[in-house]
C-alpha positions as a printed NumPy array, in Angstrom:
array([[ -54.143, -193.111,  117.146],
       [ -53.527, -189.429,  116.768],
       [ -50.91 , -188.125,  119.168],
       [ -49.543, -184.624,  119.591],
       [ -47.129, -182.705,  121.758],
       [ -47.805, -179.019,  122.332],
       [ -47.864, -176.349,  125.015],
       [ -51.461, -175.523,  124.199],
       [ -54.672, -176.523,  125.923],
       [ -57.146, -178.97 ,  124.451],
       [ -59.424, -176.04 ,  123.697],
       [ -56.723, -174.553,  121.481],
       [ -56.006, -177.903,  119.841],
       [ -59.688, -178.228,  119.   ],
       [ -59.254, -175.283,  116.608],
       [ -57.234, -177.488,  114.269],
       [ -58.406, -177.094,  110.708],
       [ -58.22 , -180.733,  109.707],
       [ -61.152, -182.602,  108.225],
       [ -60.74 , -186.228,  109.189],
       [ -62.617, -189.288,  107.95 ],
       [ -61.75 , -192.458,  109.85 ],
       [ -62.666, -196.052,  109.126],
       [ -61.983, -199.1  ,  111.272],
       [ -61.946, -196.669,  114.165],
       [ -61.345, -197.498,  117.793],
       [ -60.192, -194.65 ,  120.059],
       [ -58.22 , -191.782,  118.58 ],
       [ -56.647, -189.499,  121.128],
       [ -54.331, -186.551,  121.578],
       [ -51.757, -186.197,  124.33 ],
       [ -50.654, -182.694,  125.276],
       [ -47.528, -181.629,  127.147],
       [ -48.609, -180.535,  130.598],
       [ -51.885, -182.463,  130.49 ],
       [ -52.208, -185.956,  131.878],
       [ -53.995, -188.76 ,  130.078],
       [ -55.551, -188.576,  126.64 ],
       [ -58.488, -186.953,  124.883],
       [ -60.936, -189.022,  122.861],
       [ -61.828, -187.127,  119.673],
       [ -65.25 , -188.79 ,  119.725],
       [ -66.009, -186.558,  122.717],
       [ -65.379, -183.489,  120.527],
       [ -67.857, -184.225,  117.763],
       [ -65.976, -186.789,  115.664],
       [ -68.291, -189.374,  114.087],
       [ -65.541, -191.728,  112.851],
       [ -67.969, -193.429,  110.465],
       [ -65.85 , -193.082,  107.329],
       [ -68.362, -190.633,  105.82 ],
       [ -68.726, -187.612,  108.085],
       [ -66.162, -184.808,  108.16 ],
       [ -65.06 , -184.932,  111.772],
       [ -64.391, -181.198,  111.921],
       [ -65.29 , -178.169,  109.853],
       [ -63.156, -175.712,  111.784],
       [ -60.359, -173.723,  110.168],
       [ -57.318, -172.309,  111.887],
       [ -53.582, -172.397,  112.433],
       [ -51.779, -174.908,  114.628],
       [ -48.587, -173.411,  116.068],
       [ -45.857, -175.25 ,  117.974],
       [ -44.042, -173.763,  120.918],
       [ -41.002, -171.716,  119.9  ],
       [ -39.053, -172.934,  122.953],
       [ -37.235, -176.294,  122.588],
       [ -36.82 , -176.624,  126.353],
       [ -40.551, -177.257,  126.717],
       [ -39.865, -180.733,  125.261],
       [ -37.722, -181.755,  128.232],
       [ -38.798, -185.231,  129.3  ],
       [ -40.907, -185.718,  126.17 ],
       [ -40.285, -187.571,  122.905],
       [ -38.361, -185.005,  120.827],
       [ -38.843, -186.855,  117.536],
       [ -42.449, -185.893,  116.837],
       [ -45.028, -183.229,  117.322],
       [ -48.159, -184.582,  115.625],
       [ -48.628, -188.199,  114.551],
       [ -51.26 , -190.548,  113.147],
       [ -50.577, -194.249,  113.708],
       [ -52.375, -197.441,  112.635],
       [ -55.203, -195.713,  110.78 ],
       [ -56.952, -196.914,  107.624],
       [ -58.951, -194.564,  105.422],
       [ -57.643, -191.364,  107.005],
       [ -58.316, -188.106,  105.127],
       [ -56.477, -184.989,  106.297],
       [ -57.664, -181.946,  104.351],
       [ -57.44 , -178.156,  104.683],
       [ -57.391, -175.167,  104.285],
       [ -55.251, -174.393,  107.274],
       [ -51.645, -174.179,  108.432],
       [ -49.163, -176.023,  110.612],
       [ -46.336, -173.83 ,  111.891],
       [ -43.448, -175.649,  113.591],
       [ -41.636, -172.459,  114.692],
       [ -38.325, -174.259,  114.203],
       [ -35.863, -171.38 ,  114.587],
       [ -35.048, -172.284,  118.195],
       [ -34.154, -175.817,  117.155],
       [ -32.088, -174.674,  114.162],
       [ -30.092, -172.322,  116.394],
       [ -28.895, -175.269,  118.479],
       [ -28.574, -177.852,  115.691],
       [ -25.44 , -180.021,  115.784],
       [ -25.315, -179.819,  112.001],
       [ -24.517, -176.111,  112.095],
       [ -23.181, -175.821,  115.65 ],
       [ -21.105, -178.977,  116.354],
       [ -18.979, -177.039,  118.832],
       [ -21.986, -176.176,  120.991],
       [ -22.253, -178.176,  124.199],
       [ -25.584, -179.964,  124.246],
       [ -26.309, -179.246,  120.587],
       [ -29.437, -180.944,  119.234],
       [ -29.295, -183.894,  116.848],
       [ -32.978, -184.774,  117.062],
       [ -35.825, -182.327,  116.597],
       [ -39.585, -182.792,  116.128],
       [ -41.061, -183.811,  112.807],
       [ -44.152, -181.678,  112.259],
       [ -46.503, -184.424,  111.078],
       [ -46.006, -188.211,  110.946],
       [ -48.097, -190.927,  109.347],
       [ -47.05 , -194.365,  110.591],
       [ -48.655, -197.675,  109.588],
       [ -51.449, -195.807,  107.779],
       [ -53.173, -197.322,  104.749],
       [ -55.38 , -195.934,  101.986],
       [ -55.003, -192.445,  103.441],
       [ -54.289, -188.928,  102.21 ],
       [ -53.318, -185.367,  103.068],
       [ -54.16 , -182.347,  100.92 ],
       [ -54.568, -178.561,  100.741],
       [ -52.472, -177.716,  103.804],
       [ -49.697, -175.188,  104.349],
       [ -46.63 , -176.168,  106.411],
       [ -44.032, -173.721,  107.681],
       [ -40.738, -173.926,  109.574],
       [ -40.784, -177.417,  110.983],
       [ -38.024, -178.066,  113.493],
       [ -36.959, -180.973,  111.286],
       [ -38.785, -182.945,  108.552],
       [ -42.195, -181.489,  107.721],
       [ -44.076, -184.658,  106.664],
       [ -42.96 , -188.241,  107.331],
       [ -44.702, -191.182,  105.658],
       [ -43.415, -194.353,  107.295],
       [ -44.518, -197.97 ,  106.834],
       [ -47.645, -196.884,  104.998],
       [ -49.412, -198.674,  102.152],
       [ -51.47 , -196.549,   99.805],
       [ -50.919, -192.887,  100.641],
       [ -51.602, -189.695,   98.673],
       [ -50.218, -186.182,   99.157],
       [ -51.802, -183.509,   96.979],
       [ -51.649, -179.728,   96.801],
       [ -49.57 , -179.075,   99.898],
       [ -47.252, -176.128,  100.324],
       [ -44.142, -176.456,  102.485],
       [ -41.953, -173.484,  103.284],
       [ -38.812, -173.189,  105.392],
       [ -35.557, -171.273,  104.77 ],
       [ -32.872, -172.745,  102.555],
       [ -30.415, -172.718,  105.458],
       [ -32.677, -174.505,  107.948],
       [ -31.009, -177.83 ,  108.865],
       [ -32.61 , -181.208,  108.11 ],
       [ -35.958, -179.715,  107.173],
       [ -36.9  , -182.209,  104.453],
       [ -40.236, -181.385,  102.9  ],
       [ -41.575, -184.952,  102.619],
       [ -39.698, -188.127,  103.561],
       [ -40.998, -191.562,  102.546],
       [ -39.673, -194.562,  104.455],
       [ -40.511, -198.271,  104.121],
       [ -43.762, -197.471,  102.295],
       [ -45.499, -198.67 ,   99.148],
       [ -47.897, -197.104,   96.663],
       [ -47.331, -193.457,   97.516],
       [ -48.324, -190.523,   95.268],
       [ -47.142, -186.929,   95.766],
       [ -48.71 , -184.448,   93.349],
       [ -49.308, -180.757,   92.642],
       [ -47.202, -179.424,   95.503],
       [ -44.715, -176.632,   96.131],
       [ -41.814, -177.255,   98.514],
       [ -39.118, -174.899,   99.82 ],
       [ -36.81 , -176.332,  102.462],
       [ -33.31 , -176.586,  103.887],
       [ -32.907, -180.22 ,  102.855],
       [ -34.473, -182.545,  100.274],
       [ -37.798, -181.356,   98.928],
       [ -38.76 , -185.035,   98.716],
       [ -36.594, -187.92 ,   99.922],
       [ -37.113, -191.653,   99.512],
       [ -35.69 , -194.085,  102.061],
       [ -35.077, -197.824,  102.314],
       [ -37.736, -200.459,  101.568],
       [ -39.856, -198.103,   99.485],
       [ -41.537, -198.999,   96.202],
       [ -44.184, -197.874,   93.717],
       [ -43.899, -194.124,   94.221],
       [ -45.372, -191.534,   91.829],
       [ -44.161, -187.927,   92.123],
       [ -45.826, -185.506,   89.691],
       [ -46.066, -181.749,   89.172],
       [ -43.724, -180.552,   91.921],
       [ -42.029, -177.162,   92.401],
       [ -38.83 , -177.496,   94.426],
       [ -36.617, -174.687,   95.646],
       [ -34.756, -173.801,   97.67 ],
       [ -33.721, -177.242,   98.874],
       [ -31.617, -180.274,   98.019],
       [ -33.824, -181.6  ,   95.234],
       [ -35.728, -184.865,   94.9  ],
       [ -33.535, -187.634,   96.294],
       [ -33.55 , -191.387,   96.489],
       [ -31.471, -191.977,   99.59 ],
       [ -29.262, -191.855,  101.262],
       [ -29.421, -195.657,  101.331],
       [ -27.308, -198.388,  102.899],
       [ -25.774, -196.495,  105.807],
       [ -24.129, -198.792,  108.327],
       [ -24.175, -201.679,  105.844],
       [ -27.971, -201.802,  105.689],
       [ -29.717, -203.59 ,  102.83 ],
       [ -31.63 , -201.219,  100.533],
       [ -34.648, -202.291,   98.492],
       [ -36.047, -199.409,   96.447],
       [ -37.866, -199.871,   93.142],
       [ -40.526, -198.518,   90.791],
       [ -40.007, -194.797,   91.412],
       [ -41.417, -192.34 ,   88.842],
       [ -40.686, -188.595,   89.015],
       [ -42.337, -186.472,   86.318],
       [ -43.096, -182.818,   85.57 ],
       [ -40.946, -181.226,   88.262],
       [ -39.391, -177.75 ,   88.339],
       [ -36.252, -177.019,   90.362],
       [ -35.182, -173.468,   91.175],
       [ -31.783, -172.739,   92.75 ],
       [ -31.559, -176.137,   94.426],
       [ -28.398, -177.959,   95.478],
       [ -29.438, -181.039,   93.496],
       [ -32.103, -181.937,   91.012],
       [ -32.685, -185.643,   90.362],
       [ -30.424, -187.444,   92.834],
       [ -29.663, -191.027,   93.902],
       [ -27.23 , -191.381,   96.81 ],
       [ -25.98 , -194.567,   98.449],
       [ -23.304, -195.458,  100.99 ],
       [ -20.386, -197.654,   99.889],
       [ -20.966, -200.007,  102.822],
       [ -24.577, -200.576,  101.776],
       [ -26.069, -203.573,  100.016],
       [ -29.237, -204.323,   98.096],
       [ -30.614, -202.428,   95.114],
       [ -32.249, -199.373,   93.55 ],
       [ -33.952, -200.269,   90.276],
       [ -36.675, -199.271,   87.829],
       [ -36.478, -195.499,   88.314],
       [ -37.651, -192.83 ,   85.857],
       [ -36.955, -189.086,   85.953],
       [ -38.739, -187.328,   83.096],
       [ -40.037, -183.922,   82.035],
       [ -37.809, -181.994,   84.425],
       [ -36.788, -178.332,   84.27 ],
       [ -33.792, -176.879,   86.119],
       [ -33.082, -173.215,   86.803],
       [ -29.572, -172.61 ,   88.178],
       [ -29.235, -175.977,   89.93 ],
       [ -25.818, -177.064,   91.265],
       [ -26.143, -180.768,   90.404],
       [ -29.045, -181.208,   87.981],
       [ -28.513, -184.955,   87.441],
       [ -26.447, -186.836,   90.011],
       [ -25.827, -190.38 ,   91.177],
       [ -23.424, -190.654,   94.098],
       [ -22.757, -194.298,   94.873],
       [ -19.866, -193.271,   97.115],
       [ -21.834, -191.079,   99.504],
       [ -19.827, -190.179,  102.594],
       [ -20.068, -187.955,  105.682],
       [ -17.035, -186.044,  104.417],
       [ -16.969, -185.796,  100.623],
       [ -14.012, -187.659,   99.144],
       [ -12.747, -188.884,  102.521],
       [ -14.073, -192.462,  102.359],
       [ -11.97 , -195.16 ,  100.724],
       [ -13.53 , -197.165,   97.915],
       [ -14.941, -200.494,   99.083],
       [ -15.98 , -203.768,   97.482],
       [ -19.579, -203.4  ,   98.627],
       [ -22.317, -201.125,   97.346],
       [ -26.002, -200.73 ,   96.513],
       [ -26.698, -201.947,   92.965],
       [ -28.29 , -199.193,   90.836],
       [ -29.918, -200.364,   87.601],
       [ -32.556, -199.517,   85.001],
       [ -32.653, -195.766,   85.577],
       [ -34.152, -193.572,   82.832],
       [ -33.59 , -189.82 ,   82.413],
       [ -35.596, -188.275,   79.578],
       [ -36.889, -184.938,   78.338],
       [ -34.817, -182.845,   80.742],
       [ -33.611, -179.289,   80.185],
       [ -32.444, -176.156,   81.99 ],
       [ -29.336, -174.588,   83.504],
       [ -26.584, -175.679,   85.879],
       [ -24.865, -173.308,   88.309],
       [ -21.72 , -175.506,   88.293],
       [ -19.52 , -176.829,   85.497],
       [ -20.599, -180.472,   85.881],
       [ -24.246, -180.731,   84.893],
       [ -24.403, -184.54 ,   84.755],
       [ -22.482, -186.46 ,   87.413],
       [ -22.773, -190.242,   87.621],
       [ -20.23 , -191.243,   90.264],
       [ -20.776, -194.989,   90.465],
       [ -18.908, -197.767,   92.249],
       [ -16.06 , -199.662,   90.588],
       [ -17.094, -202.836,   92.405],
       [ -20.862, -202.464,   91.934],
       [ -21.282, -200.232,   88.865],
       [ -24.48 , -198.58 ,   87.692],
       [ -26.058, -200.507,   84.807],
       [ -28.861, -200.033,   82.282],
       [ -28.746, -196.238,   82.558],
       [ -30.698, -194.544,   79.744],
       [ -30.38 , -190.837,   78.93 ],
       [ -32.357, -189.265,   76.124],
       [ -33.482, -185.82 ,   75.059],
       [ -31.432, -183.88 ,   77.605],
       [ -30.3  , -180.278,   77.11 ],
       [ -28.406, -178.665,   79.988],
       [ -26.425, -175.438,   79.708],
       [ -24.612, -173.131,   82.098],
       [ -26.506, -170.608,   84.19 ],
       [ -23.554, -168.273,   83.508],
       [ -23.553, -166.955,   79.926],
       [ -20.472, -167.99 ,   77.998],
       [ -19.494, -170.918,   80.239],
       [ -19.532, -174.549,   79.197],
       [ -20.861, -177.481,   81.203],
       [ -19.631, -181.07 ,   81.099],
       [ -20.733, -184.59 ,   81.982],
       [ -18.758, -186.814,   84.345],
       [ -19.627, -190.504,   84.231],
       [ -17.629, -193.086,   86.147],
       [ -18.528, -196.781,   86.191],
       [ -21.932, -196.01 ,   84.673],
       [ -23.101, -198.116,   81.739],
       [ -26.062, -197.859,   79.404],
       [ -27.131, -195.816,   76.401],
       [ -27.699, -192.186,   75.491],
       [ -29.646, -190.456,   72.737],
       [ -29.449, -186.753,   71.994],
       [ -27.972, -185.413,   75.222],
       [ -25.933, -182.288,   75.965],
       [ -23.493, -182.321,   77.619],
       [ -22.231, -185.786,   76.793],
       [ -21.235, -188.447,   76.186],
       [ -22.664, -190.241,   79.214],
       [ -23.044, -193.055,   80.215],
       [ -20.498, -195.5  ,   78.744],
       [ -22.041, -197.894,   76.247],
       [ -21.524, -201.641,   76.602]])
């Protein structure tokens, strides 16, 4: 099912640029704010035979700039595909979320504002989709996350461009949640949150040839909030460039969490003036440093960092802040060269409760050898 929320008429929606190939099709419909019922895309020329491009129209899909238009509607999504196998979403075209109105009333930046907004629309969701893909599309200024891939099996993202300001709250580029066999390649992402984030129950992810900045880097997590069990494994990030980001390669877990993150590789990465180029924070907290250390934690093991170079905008270029109770193990660092973005300054490595081996890294030593 394809669902959407917008202030536009069906005629306007029909100008969407997407080329869609559907298999195992039933009825795929769009619901529009202000219009009762649903619209069957088969009535608008879709063949849904798994072969035919269901549209050859190009254009720009623009959300309403007024958050109040969502009153009485589901504020968590704008466009969504659910329970589709063999879906192909291709461009060229653009999706503009016009998120400024939402950012101006975000609780993240305006907690004192009465009625501030905690939940804003994700531009495009894929839920329970299998063997599907999205490519060659430009996203701008989503109210919140730009692309969400949730409970999908076999999903490809290629050659997408995502652009929102560095100070736009919660505007992750791509978030992957409870999904398996996901590939994100050849894409450029600028956002106010993680360029790519990986949530609980996610495995077998390939991320290759990504430009990230501004943003919060490529992150696994946060995981384990509220004592949840995390199960994340087989994550491979390669050939990524980070420019002016808050983080580079990051793993973040809550102390109250349980479960594991394992079999992760970050390789062939370049950093340009990144605050935290390499960071594991196993003591992630709403207020940094305010949470007491606990006996629980998400086990982080078999993480490889290799062939990484560039500059750090802070003095700590490598920061492995692991749990005393559930330390990080089997951490491998090799062929790493990180220097300060400020000429003449030195950078250091901080490694706490992190164990493994290192070969030819600067700064070092890190991690502790056992």
